[in-house]
């Protein structure tokens, strides 16, 4: 039974970056918005950047894999049939608690892949349409960047100048100048008072990295948004659930926002009325709303839509196309490490990207594959990771820890290489037919094979990254074909499009079939780009929110 | 020491896992037992796999006089209860554990190497003071390094609908 006050005009599921963008904007506009978050605020077991043993903590309670971490808010993800393993954090702040705050716009070409490269599909909107939202969010997220990056159209409105690129970044930048390759200071959602501690992903002790639990939710709550933690949403309810007596008021909630509603002659439901959720003590609740916004990431959102079944939609809500959960993209990733003879202090600096390189991000037909990769130059590590670094095929004990520590600490830098993996319907999220979490929600099962083009992209780019470090003076370069444990980005499982038979949401991120359900995370991506997705997911979420507000005003 | 974990075993195994090299001390000379205990107190999830790994390795502790034993470890081994004249090849046993039981070996390695890599003697030898606050103003980006890049002009492709 729903507790008093748990209904709302809009319910947001998930409190990560896109969830708070939506909640804050709605609250500022006077909308009664309730965010339901399955986890809690991160505590000192997770925010460990100020600790001496931060790297050990990162292998346990602060591990980014829910399957390793196994915290109370985590749900198991079946990954045996996935060539990439998922990283995320379930709690207030979502992935921003553990991200490195790389704040990248997509390239204009990323929205027109079919038109330019003849593969996959174009998005139903362009870079130009999204640019104003990128600009707004540059400010809202306190982005540190340098305008004028020749890899992008002119524009951008960063809150702060670019952060230092550190001695190793300068070396690599000069090497790229010699090679004639692109580089630029990496845009990051990190404040100007950054102390270059190099622990960003583990929680900034100076509060400079955007972690939206701390940097954005206070403002959203002050604006009137409500946040309920320990609330795992189990099902999105439809008006037909109301008529079937599932406990939701028959008028469909307070009303006011959302798409067209009312009775429909269509066989499938066309309007949501709220959500069913379970609190941390296992009590069941129903919260009614006029619109539901899903911000639960590319796995959680698909899982919830697929689990929201009924007699007239046995395959999930908004899934008439059969594409909910399909076209999963996980951004195949690898790393190339450069080791330098000199101590360049590479253990310090903002952690995510001192530089980025987009020299090979655009398609070049001469390479024999479409699309490309984004590189981010990260600093090295502290003493624990340096000593433990398990580079494939190298000894890990005996003299190795001391030798690794000496060779890596202050002397190593990393090119992270992220490939654009084109969508494929066989890559997907499904529901486990038997196993559930404690709330009774079926566990997600991933099926993901890295597309051949993406493997070709990684192979080509790690060879180039090796050349990059060699040109920068590295005395040894290490690389590996794939880092399967870096599935930070979960994309595409509720893809956007104009045609309801080939997509799940429309260009405003509304379910084609149930337009008062809005998907406000990277599930809606049509293609993956090779760039980090958070800025684009937030821009799309903000754009969808403005449309929601415009509809409400009408 | 954490209940059920034999400090003599910890010390012997740590000495084999982290040998002195590259001018750094090995685990045997940094007071590793107390450091491992501190890690276990903070990260109790390591206790069970460490205990199990050490149980497996116990039968393979080197006997006094074997090539890999330090005098201190040899003394520990000689006094360890319930241990007969042993197979004695701890290195081979560790290699076998690494190969056959990564579920035990990885936690063992993380605890021992982690405890060692956080020790003051290791840091001192590395010249490492931990992560320290730096002022961004002390690290300006030289303006001249942008010029070759900017001289190459725009790098992005223009889709049909973009008119910027």
XYZ file of C-alpha atoms in Angstrom:
718
model
C 0.000 0.000 0.000
C 1.350 3.348 -0.960
C 2.275 5.648 1.877
C 0.877 9.155 1.959
C 2.894 11.506 -0.150
C 4.378 8.826 -2.380
C 2.287 9.790 -5.372
C 3.663 12.481 -7.620
C 3.039 14.265 -10.864
C 6.195 12.731 -12.284
C 8.095 9.729 -10.972
C 11.738 9.375 -11.930
C 13.282 5.919 -11.602
C 16.983 6.221 -10.857
C 19.000 9.041 -9.301
C 22.119 9.110 -11.456
C 23.153 12.010 -13.675
C 20.194 11.835 -16.049
C 17.725 11.266 -13.222
C 18.836 14.354 -11.374
C 18.891 16.455 -14.546
C 15.223 15.600 -15.035
C 14.232 15.925 -11.381
C 15.979 19.235 -10.886
C 14.514 20.821 -13.989
C 11.000 19.612 -13.212
C 11.194 20.726 -9.600
C 12.453 24.142 -10.658
C 9.400 24.414 -12.905
C 7.104 23.650 -10.010
C 6.341 20.047 -10.894
C 5.806 17.614 -8.039
C 8.550 15.078 -8.795
C 9.483 11.984 -6.851
C 12.654 10.030 -7.587
C 12.756 6.380 -6.581
C 16.275 5.046 -6.076
C 16.973 1.411 -5.286
C 20.165 2.156 -3.355
C 21.261 4.636 -0.749
C 23.722 7.506 -0.589
C 27.335 6.408 -0.997
C 29.139 6.089 2.329
C 32.750 5.970 3.430
C 33.122 2.417 2.168
C 32.534 3.687 -1.360
C 33.949 7.209 -1.322
C 37.541 6.293 -0.547
C 39.663 8.734 -2.543
C 41.031 10.369 0.587
C 42.245 7.127 2.121
C 45.756 5.798 2.049
C 44.415 2.421 0.913
C 42.021 3.759 -1.738
C 43.232 1.259 -4.302
C 42.522 -1.714 -2.053
C 39.055 -0.352 -1.338
C 38.515 -0.137 -5.076
C 38.945 -3.866 -5.308
C 36.245 -4.539 -2.741
C 33.403 -2.382 -1.437
C 34.218 0.349 -3.931
C 34.552 -2.035 -6.856
C 32.645 -0.787 -9.881
C 31.315 -4.221 -10.792
C 28.014 -5.008 -9.085
C 28.787 -8.690 -9.469
C 31.983 -8.245 -7.454
C 30.686 -5.633 -5.022
C 27.435 -7.402 -4.173
C 26.137 -4.545 -2.056
C 22.553 -4.723 -0.794
C 21.297 -2.445 -3.561
C 23.017 -4.412 -6.306
C 21.306 -6.975 -8.420
C 23.261 -9.745 -10.065
C 23.808 -9.436 -13.816
C 24.231 -12.695 -15.704
C 27.240 -12.033 -17.936
C 28.444 -15.487 -18.943
C 27.377 -14.869 -22.545
C 28.761 -11.344 -22.691
C 32.212 -10.471 -23.993
C 32.151 -7.269 -21.954
C 31.400 -7.111 -18.224
C 29.269 -4.323 -16.827
C 30.400 -1.655 -14.401
C 27.967 0.596 -12.600
C 26.960 1.812 -9.166
C 23.482 1.404 -7.769
C 22.633 4.207 -5.402
C 22.153 7.941 -5.209
C 24.413 9.446 -7.826
C 24.446 6.328 -9.980
C 27.498 5.871 -12.137
C 28.757 9.367 -11.335
C 29.862 8.114 -7.931
C 32.554 6.014 -9.593
C 33.096 7.671 -12.959
C 36.131 9.656 -13.941
C 33.926 12.549 -15.096
C 34.862 12.469 -18.769
C 32.397 14.930 -20.251
C 32.284 14.482 -23.989
C 29.926 15.672 -26.652
C 29.231 13.327 -29.500
C 30.539 14.247 -32.916
C 28.103 15.611 -35.510
C 28.747 12.496 -37.595
C 27.631 10.261 -34.722
C 24.060 11.315 -35.399
C 24.219 10.513 -39.105
C 25.960 7.162 -39.322
C 23.689 5.795 -42.045
C 23.918 8.922 -44.181
C 27.677 9.249 -43.905
C 28.929 5.697 -43.536
C 26.109 3.535 -44.857
C 25.822 1.490 -41.672
C 23.350 1.283 -38.773
C 20.851 4.152 -38.612
C 20.730 7.903 -38.357
C 19.363 9.453 -35.217
C 16.080 11.340 -35.538
C 17.846 14.471 -34.349
C 21.105 16.204 -35.122
C 24.096 17.493 -33.245
C 22.869 20.990 -33.952
C 19.564 20.322 -32.200
C 21.352 18.951 -29.174
C 24.064 21.613 -28.973
C 22.074 24.107 -26.850
C 21.464 21.415 -24.263
C 25.146 20.494 -24.228
C 25.885 24.174 -23.587
C 23.457 24.389 -20.684
C 24.848 21.258 -19.125
C 28.447 22.410 -19.485
C 27.510 25.024 -16.917
C 25.249 22.831 -14.830
C 27.975 20.216 -14.487
C 30.799 22.690 -13.917
C 32.759 21.400 -16.855
C 36.441 22.208 -17.185
C 37.420 22.404 -20.840
C 39.148 24.489 -23.427
C 37.007 25.733 -26.286
C 38.234 25.460 -29.838
C 38.832 21.727 -30.117
C 39.165 21.199 -33.878
C 37.495 17.793 -33.582
C 34.162 19.525 -32.907
C 32.144 22.361 -34.424
C 32.743 25.715 -32.774
C 30.865 26.161 -29.534
C 30.819 25.028 -25.972
C 30.349 26.933 -22.784
C 32.580 25.387 -20.138
C 32.397 26.632 -16.589
C 36.143 26.486 -16.056
C 39.349 26.454 -18.078
C 40.865 23.100 -18.922
C 42.697 21.389 -16.105
C 46.442 20.789 -16.397
C 47.579 18.092 -18.772
C 50.591 17.323 -16.534
C 54.111 16.575 -17.792
C 53.150 13.303 -19.430
C 50.248 14.947 -21.259
C 52.575 17.606 -22.575
C 54.983 14.964 -23.813
C 52.247 13.106 -25.628
C 50.763 16.319 -27.031
C 54.115 17.310 -28.496
C 54.520 13.810 -29.918
C 51.124 14.075 -31.589
C 52.103 17.419 -33.040
C 55.081 15.677 -34.620
C 52.894 12.822 -35.848
C 50.280 15.250 -37.138
C 47.619 13.737 -34.922
C 44.800 15.277 -32.952
C 44.947 15.844 -29.206
C 43.192 18.244 -26.883
C 42.890 18.718 -23.127
C 40.187 16.270 -22.081
C 36.913 17.918 -21.051
C 35.894 16.799 -17.581
C 33.137 17.527 -15.070
C 35.647 18.504 -12.431
C 35.852 21.814 -10.612
C 38.581 24.402 -10.900
C 39.765 23.700 -7.349
C 40.895 20.226 -8.392
C 44.089 19.328 -6.531
C 45.238 16.793 -9.140
C 45.170 13.973 -6.609
C 44.597 11.276 -9.201
C 41.850 9.478 -7.295
C 38.777 10.787 -9.128
C 37.011 7.481 -9.650
C 37.271 6.663 -5.964
C 35.664 9.871 -4.751
C 37.298 13.277 -4.634
C 38.170 14.276 -1.045
C 37.957 17.906 -2.133
C 34.501 17.506 -3.660
C 35.661 18.695 -7.074
C 34.544 15.777 -9.216
C 30.880 15.850 -10.127
C 29.234 13.083 -8.180
C 25.609 14.047 -8.456
C 24.651 12.692 -5.048
C 26.729 15.517 -3.584
C 26.920 18.085 -6.364
C 23.399 18.070 -7.831
C 20.884 16.384 -5.579
C 21.046 19.041 -2.843
C 19.925 21.655 -5.361
C 17.205 19.388 -6.723
C 15.894 18.714 -3.241
C 16.039 22.409 -2.394
C 13.948 23.072 -5.485
C 11.303 20.708 -4.174
C 12.139 17.346 -5.707
C 11.659 14.348 -3.450
C 14.076 11.439 -3.334
C 13.157 8.081 -1.865
C 16.102 5.738 -1.327
C 15.893 1.980 -0.920
C 13.006 1.961 -3.371
C 13.329 -0.700 -6.051
C 10.772 -0.245 -8.787
C 9.431 -3.584 -9.868
C 6.898 -2.688 -12.487
C 5.435 0.210 -14.414
C 1.678 0.197 -14.064
C -0.743 1.011 -16.854
C -4.290 2.283 -16.794
C -5.415 -1.206 -17.587
C -3.669 -2.375 -14.433
C -5.883 0.146 -12.685
C -8.971 -1.327 -14.208
C -7.708 -4.768 -13.293
C -7.661 -3.619 -9.687
C -3.959 -3.427 -9.094
C -4.400 -0.668 -6.541
C -3.911 2.397 -8.632
C -6.578 5.051 -8.632
C -8.817 4.719 -11.638
C -8.439 8.313 -12.752
C -4.786 7.616 -13.528
C -3.246 9.940 -10.982
C -3.030 13.672 -10.598
C -2.750 14.359 -14.309
C -1.212 17.340 -15.971
C 1.841 16.142 -17.867
C 2.666 13.392 -20.266
C 1.533 12.446 -23.705
C -1.904 11.669 -24.972
C -3.943 9.573 -22.590
C -7.409 8.266 -22.126
C -9.075 5.176 -23.385
C -7.677 3.538 -26.482
C -8.966 1.037 -28.925
C -5.457 -0.317 -29.455
C -4.803 -3.724 -28.037
C -1.724 -2.611 -26.169
C -1.749 -0.206 -23.224
C -0.993 3.385 -24.127
C -0.689 5.145 -20.804
C 1.195 4.514 -17.579
C -0.390 5.329 -14.256
C 2.486 4.887 -11.868
C 4.864 2.281 -10.559
C 4.934 -0.607 -8.166
C 7.996 -0.694 -5.920
C 9.467 -2.450 -2.924
C 11.226 -0.697 -0.066
C 14.343 -1.840 1.756
C 12.249 -3.711 4.302
C 10.436 -5.604 1.603
C 7.170 -3.700 1.835
C 5.310 -3.267 -1.413
C 4.120 0.147 -2.574
C 2.235 1.671 -5.442
C 2.962 5.260 -6.408
C 0.743 6.982 -8.926
C 1.930 9.551 -11.411
C 0.934 11.238 -14.631
C 4.317 10.490 -16.176
C 7.133 8.069 -15.464
C 10.730 8.822 -16.362
C 13.167 5.919 -16.561
C 16.783 6.740 -15.743
C 18.012 3.331 -14.667
C 20.725 2.813 -17.333
C 20.776 0.641 -20.417
C 20.317 -2.526 -18.436
C 18.041 -1.418 -15.617
C 15.640 0.445 -17.880
C 15.292 -2.428 -20.344
C 14.884 -4.823 -17.447
C 12.068 -2.780 -15.994
C 10.254 -2.375 -19.299
C 10.540 -6.095 -20.020
C 9.308 -6.939 -16.528
C 6.315 -4.620 -16.814
C 4.036 -7.163 -18.384
C 0.303 -7.629 -18.393
C -2.287 -9.720 -20.188
C -2.326 -7.261 -23.075
C 1.431 -6.718 -23.157
C 3.004 -10.043 -22.205
C 6.357 -9.098 -23.730
C 6.793 -5.911 -21.727
C 5.730 -2.310 -21.813
C 6.304 -0.345 -24.986
C 7.705 -3.417 -26.664
C 5.463 -3.810 -29.682
C 8.558 -3.568 -31.850
C 10.224 -6.382 -29.913
C 13.275 -4.150 -29.587
C 13.254 -3.435 -25.859
C 16.543 -4.851 -24.618
C 17.883 -5.306 -28.145
C 20.803 -3.461 -29.751
C 22.805 -3.442 -26.555
C 26.089 -1.611 -27.025
C 28.824 -1.799 -24.372
C 31.686 0.195 -25.899
C 34.464 -2.379 -26.237
C 37.537 -1.001 -24.567
C 41.220 -1.660 -24.355
C 44.280 -0.008 -22.928
C 47.796 0.702 -24.043
C 50.345 1.565 -21.358
C 53.461 3.589 -21.909
C 56.309 3.176 -19.434
C 58.896 5.920 -19.215
C 62.382 5.794 -17.747
C 61.917 9.111 -16.001
C 59.654 9.745 -13.071
C 57.098 12.069 -14.668
C 54.827 12.123 -11.651
C 52.195 10.229 -13.599
C 50.426 9.126 -10.431
C 49.051 12.660 -10.120
C 46.556 14.565 -12.239
C 42.843 14.312 -12.823
C 42.226 10.686 -13.449
C 39.980 10.353 -16.440
C 41.561 12.138 -19.319
C 44.460 14.502 -19.302
C 44.115 14.520 -23.079
C 41.726 13.007 -25.507
C 42.610 12.046 -29.067
C 39.987 11.896 -31.816
C 42.384 11.456 -34.700
C 40.858 8.068 -35.487
C 37.291 8.629 -34.312
C 35.856 9.446 -37.715
C 35.426 6.870 -40.466
C 38.260 6.551 -42.953
C 37.362 4.067 -45.715
C 41.050 3.372 -46.278
C 41.176 1.566 -42.924
C 38.734 -1.084 -44.060
C 36.139 -0.625 -41.340
C 33.506 1.972 -40.527
C 33.580 4.221 -37.488
C 36.442 4.624 -35.066
C 37.685 5.072 -31.524
C 38.156 7.697 -28.883
C 41.326 7.739 -26.813
C 41.691 9.158 -23.324
C 45.101 9.642 -21.750
C 44.966 8.766 -18.093
C 47.640 9.035 -15.474
C 49.126 5.970 -13.840
C 48.263 4.748 -10.386
C 49.300 4.653 -6.780
C 51.663 2.140 -5.252
C 49.177 -0.708 -4.789
C 47.989 -0.878 -8.372
C 51.537 -0.352 -9.602
C 52.686 -3.357 -7.585
C 49.700 -5.510 -8.421
C 49.201 -4.533 -12.011
C 48.201 -7.792 -13.629
C 49.306 -7.226 -17.174
C 48.389 -10.365 -19.075
C 51.178 -12.870 -19.345
C 53.512 -11.129 -16.932
C 54.596 -12.591 -13.582
C 52.718 -11.251 -10.594
C 54.788 -12.352 -7.628
C 58.329 -13.089 -6.526
C 60.343 -10.110 -7.715
C 57.476 -8.836 -9.866
C 55.632 -6.633 -7.312
C 58.756 -4.660 -6.496
C 59.791 -4.456 -10.126
C 56.287 -3.419 -11.219
C 56.049 -0.803 -8.497
C 59.368 0.690 -9.493
C 58.591 0.659 -13.219
C 55.016 1.948 -12.989
C 54.753 4.396 -10.135
C 55.154 7.874 -11.557
C 56.389 6.454 -14.856
C 53.301 4.984 -16.513
C 50.507 6.504 -18.528
C 47.514 4.844 -20.119
C 45.703 5.392 -23.382
C 42.168 4.116 -22.873
C 40.677 3.202 -26.254
C 36.929 3.006 -26.683
C 35.463 1.592 -29.872
C 32.183 2.550 -31.475
C 30.288 -0.750 -31.497
C 27.480 -0.613 -33.962
C 24.073 -1.870 -32.850
C 23.060 -5.457 -33.448
C 19.730 -6.960 -32.478
C 21.425 -10.133 -31.271
C 23.231 -8.180 -28.582
C 20.616 -7.853 -25.915
C 19.345 -7.786 -22.374
C 16.833 -10.459 -21.475
C 15.145 -11.470 -18.266
C 16.170 -14.588 -16.435
C 13.149 -16.895 -16.601
C 13.725 -18.167 -13.080
C 16.017 -16.068 -10.938
C 14.918 -12.824 -9.323
C 16.360 -10.279 -6.947
C 15.084 -9.821 -3.422
C 12.289 -7.587 -4.693
C 11.049 -10.258 -7.067
C 12.311 -8.561 -10.208
C 13.831 -11.003 -12.727
C 17.595 -10.763 -13.072
C 18.977 -9.400 -16.336
C 20.846 -11.731 -18.668
C 23.292 -10.209 -21.146
C 24.074 -11.611 -24.560
C 26.819 -9.557 -26.143
C 29.347 -10.384 -28.838
C 31.761 -7.689 -29.868
C 31.033 -6.801 -33.483
C 33.831 -7.641 -35.913
C 34.096 -3.982 -36.895
C 34.683 -3.000 -33.284
C 37.454 -5.563 -32.923
C 39.053 -4.155 -36.065
C 38.757 -0.674 -34.584
C 40.503 -1.772 -31.392
C 43.273 -3.575 -33.275
C 43.970 -0.578 -35.497
C 43.877 1.919 -32.659
C 46.058 0.067 -30.193
C 48.737 -0.111 -32.868
C 48.448 3.650 -33.319
C 48.466 4.225 -29.547
C 51.684 2.235 -29.353
C 53.156 4.600 -31.941
C 51.919 7.509 -29.864
C 53.754 6.415 -26.737
C 56.877 5.492 -28.668
C 56.909 8.959 -30.211
C 56.506 10.414 -26.725
C 59.616 8.616 -25.546
C 58.197 5.621 -23.729
C 60.801 2.926 -23.343
C 58.263 0.143 -23.138
C 54.699 -0.096 -24.391
C 52.212 -2.736 -23.296
C 48.931 -3.478 -24.980
C 46.220 -6.056 -25.034
C 43.474 -6.792 -27.503
C 40.593 -6.190 -25.101
C 39.811 -5.160 -21.548
C 36.570 -7.072 -21.088
C 36.016 -5.761 -17.580
C 35.434 -2.165 -18.673
C 31.776 -2.178 -19.674
C 31.075 1.235 -18.223
C 28.631 2.298 -20.919
C 25.340 0.475 -21.434
C 23.604 1.824 -24.503
C 20.888 1.281 -27.059
C 18.341 -1.022 -25.415
C 15.378 1.302 -26.003
C 16.511 2.916 -29.200
C 15.147 6.164 -30.549
C 13.558 6.569 -33.955
C 10.690 7.954 -35.945
C 9.293 4.546 -36.906
C 7.594 2.647 -34.087
C 8.265 -0.650 -35.807
C 12.036 -0.154 -35.722
C 12.494 1.789 -32.510
C 11.200 1.991 -28.944
C 11.061 5.740 -28.239
C 10.381 8.776 -30.371
C 12.731 11.711 -30.846
C 11.571 13.139 -27.511
C 12.506 9.920 -25.724
C 8.852 8.932 -25.160
C 7.802 5.332 -25.613
C 6.025 5.183 -28.955
C 3.271 3.093 -27.442
C 3.104 4.707 -24.001
C 4.138 8.319 -24.442
C 3.852 9.300 -20.809
C 6.804 7.002 -20.161
C 10.058 8.755 -20.994
C 13.398 7.014 -21.213
C 16.005 9.456 -19.974
C 19.186 7.443 -20.139
C 21.552 6.052 -22.745
C 19.135 3.260 -23.573
C 17.756 5.545 -26.270
C 21.020 5.827 -28.220
C 20.603 4.808 -31.837
C 24.319 4.286 -32.308
C 27.057 4.308 -29.737
C 29.629 6.840 -30.921
C 33.032 6.159 -29.401
C 32.749 9.052 -26.993
C 31.688 8.856 -23.389
C 27.903 8.896 -23.215
C 26.958 10.813 -20.073
C 26.892 14.314 -21.535
C 24.786 13.151 -24.455
C 22.450 11.135 -22.242
C 21.989 14.176 -20.002
C 21.439 16.480 -22.981
C 18.770 14.150 -24.355
C 17.183 13.916 -20.904
C 17.096 17.687 -20.554
C 15.644 18.053 -24.036
C 12.951 15.503 -23.256
C 12.176 17.288 -19.994
C 11.717 20.600 -21.755
C 9.272 18.901 -24.104
C 7.438 17.430 -21.133
C 7.147 20.882 -19.606
C 5.994 22.399 -22.879
C 3.274 19.749 -23.174
C 2.273 20.421 -19.592
C 1.933 24.128 -20.291
C -0.440 23.310 -23.102
C 46.446 -11.737 14.242
C 43.004 -12.315 12.825
C 41.486 -15.466 14.271
C 42.390 -18.653 12.509
C 45.269 -17.223 10.541
C 48.773 -18.325 11.435
C 51.178 -15.370 11.446
C 54.118 -17.630 10.720
C 52.403 -18.815 7.590
C 51.598 -15.268 6.561
C 55.181 -14.216 6.955
C 56.576 -17.148 5.041
C 54.144 -16.864 2.171
C 54.555 -13.096 1.995
C 58.298 -13.474 1.748
C 57.847 -15.675 -1.292
C 55.214 -13.474 -2.917
C 57.132 -10.215 -2.543
C 60.866 -10.614 -2.813
C 63.262 -7.676 -2.641
C 64.033 -6.269 -6.068
C 64.684 -3.018 -7.925
C 66.049 -1.454 -4.751
C 62.841 -2.124 -2.830
C 62.550 -4.249 0.290
C 60.701 -7.527 0.218
C 57.734 -8.334 2.393
C 59.908 -10.134 4.913
C 61.481 -6.902 6.120
C 58.515 -4.522 6.344
C 56.641 -6.025 9.305
C 54.168 -7.658 6.972
C 52.181 -9.607 9.544
C 50.856 -6.546 11.326
C 50.166 -4.856 8.005
C 48.222 -7.835 6.700
C 46.251 -7.887 9.917
C 45.330 -4.245 9.415
C 44.161 -4.935 5.869
C 42.042 -7.844 7.078
C 40.471 -5.648 9.731
C 39.427 -3.148 7.077
C 38.507 -5.713 4.427
C 37.114 -8.798 6.152
C 36.055 -10.274 2.827
C 39.687 -11.338 2.420
C 39.771 -13.401 5.623
C 38.171 -16.608 4.403
C 40.053 -16.927 1.100
C 43.317 -16.026 2.821
C 42.757 -18.644 5.475
C 41.968 -21.282 2.884
C 44.924 -20.374 0.704
C 47.286 -20.541 3.657
C 45.914 -23.899 4.674
C 46.722 -25.269 1.251
C 50.165 -23.699 1.258
C 51.026 -24.790 4.789
C 52.129 -28.220 3.672
C 54.625 -26.676 1.326
C 56.502 -24.363 3.618
C 60.223 -24.728 3.026
C 62.164 -26.695 5.578
C 65.199 -25.249 7.300
C 68.135 -25.090 4.977
C 66.166 -24.981 1.752
C 67.339 -22.537 -0.829
C 64.516 -20.011 -0.556
C 64.353 -19.808 3.234
C 65.635 -16.863 5.155
C 66.956 -17.804 8.601
C 63.947 -16.159 10.176
C 61.473 -18.049 8.023
C 63.370 -21.259 8.558
C 63.077 -20.748 12.298
C 59.367 -20.072 11.976
C 58.896 -23.175 9.903
C 60.898 -25.371 12.226
C 58.754 -24.288 15.142
C 55.441 -24.492 13.367
C 53.300 -27.177 14.937
C 52.016 -30.170 13.055
C 54.332 -29.807 10.148
C 56.570 -32.683 9.219
C 59.524 -32.715 6.946
C 57.837 -31.368 4.063
C 57.692 -31.345 0.376
C 59.121 -27.894 0.888
C 58.663 -26.234 -2.464
C 56.595 -23.187 -1.606
C 57.346 -21.573 -4.954
C 55.869 -24.516 -6.804
C 52.907 -24.565 -4.458
C 52.229 -20.886 -5.110
C 52.484 -21.441 -8.830
C 50.051 -24.315 -8.536
C 47.642 -22.245 -6.489
C 47.849 -19.404 -8.997
C 46.995 -21.807 -11.788
C 44.395 -23.990 -10.105
C 42.681 -21.724 -7.587
C 42.593 -18.128 -8.818
C 39.634 -17.599 -6.495
C 42.090 -18.012 -3.616
C 45.293 -16.810 -5.192
C 44.011 -13.390 -6.268
C 42.758 -12.421 -2.790
C 45.978 -13.764 -1.280
C 48.031 -11.665 -3.682
C 45.926 -8.561 -3.130
C 46.218 -8.747 0.638
C 49.930 -9.465 0.781
C 51.074 -7.207 -2.050
C 48.594 -4.520 -1.009
C 49.862 -4.559 2.580
C 53.441 -4.408 1.356
C 52.771 -1.642 -1.189
C 51.208 0.508 1.518
C 54.135 0.118 3.892
C 56.396 3.001 4.795
C 59.602 1.137 3.865
C 58.256 0.433 0.373
C 57.131 4.037 -0.060
C 60.436 5.340 1.157
C 62.320 3.188 -1.300
C 60.002 4.301 -4.087
C 60.315 7.964 -3.166
C 56.543 8.030 -2.853
C 54.673 10.176 -0.379
C 51.198 9.058 -1.361
C 48.883 11.137 -3.492
C 49.435 14.775 -2.624
C 47.600 18.023 -3.307
C 49.013 19.988 -6.224
C 48.030 23.456 -7.358
C 46.795 23.555 -10.973
C 48.289 27.015 -11.297
C 51.702 25.416 -11.039
C 51.010 23.334 -14.142
C 50.008 25.703 -16.959
C 49.575 24.293 -20.435
C 52.143 25.913 -22.755
C 50.173 27.891 -25.304
C 52.571 27.218 -28.144
C 51.799 23.504 -28.229
C 48.315 24.236 -29.568
C 49.562 25.978 -32.691
C 50.542 22.955 -34.828
C 47.238 21.326 -34.022
C 45.116 24.372 -34.777
C 47.019 24.962 -37.983
C 45.643 21.698 -39.335
C 42.101 23.056 -39.163
C 38.806 21.346 -38.299
C 38.780 17.570 -38.005
C 35.050 16.831 -37.805
C 32.818 15.621 -40.602
C 29.829 17.683 -41.549
C 26.555 15.772 -41.826
C 24.064 17.133 -44.320
C 21.879 18.791 -41.695
C 24.659 20.625 -39.892
C 25.131 24.097 -41.264
C 27.643 25.453 -38.789
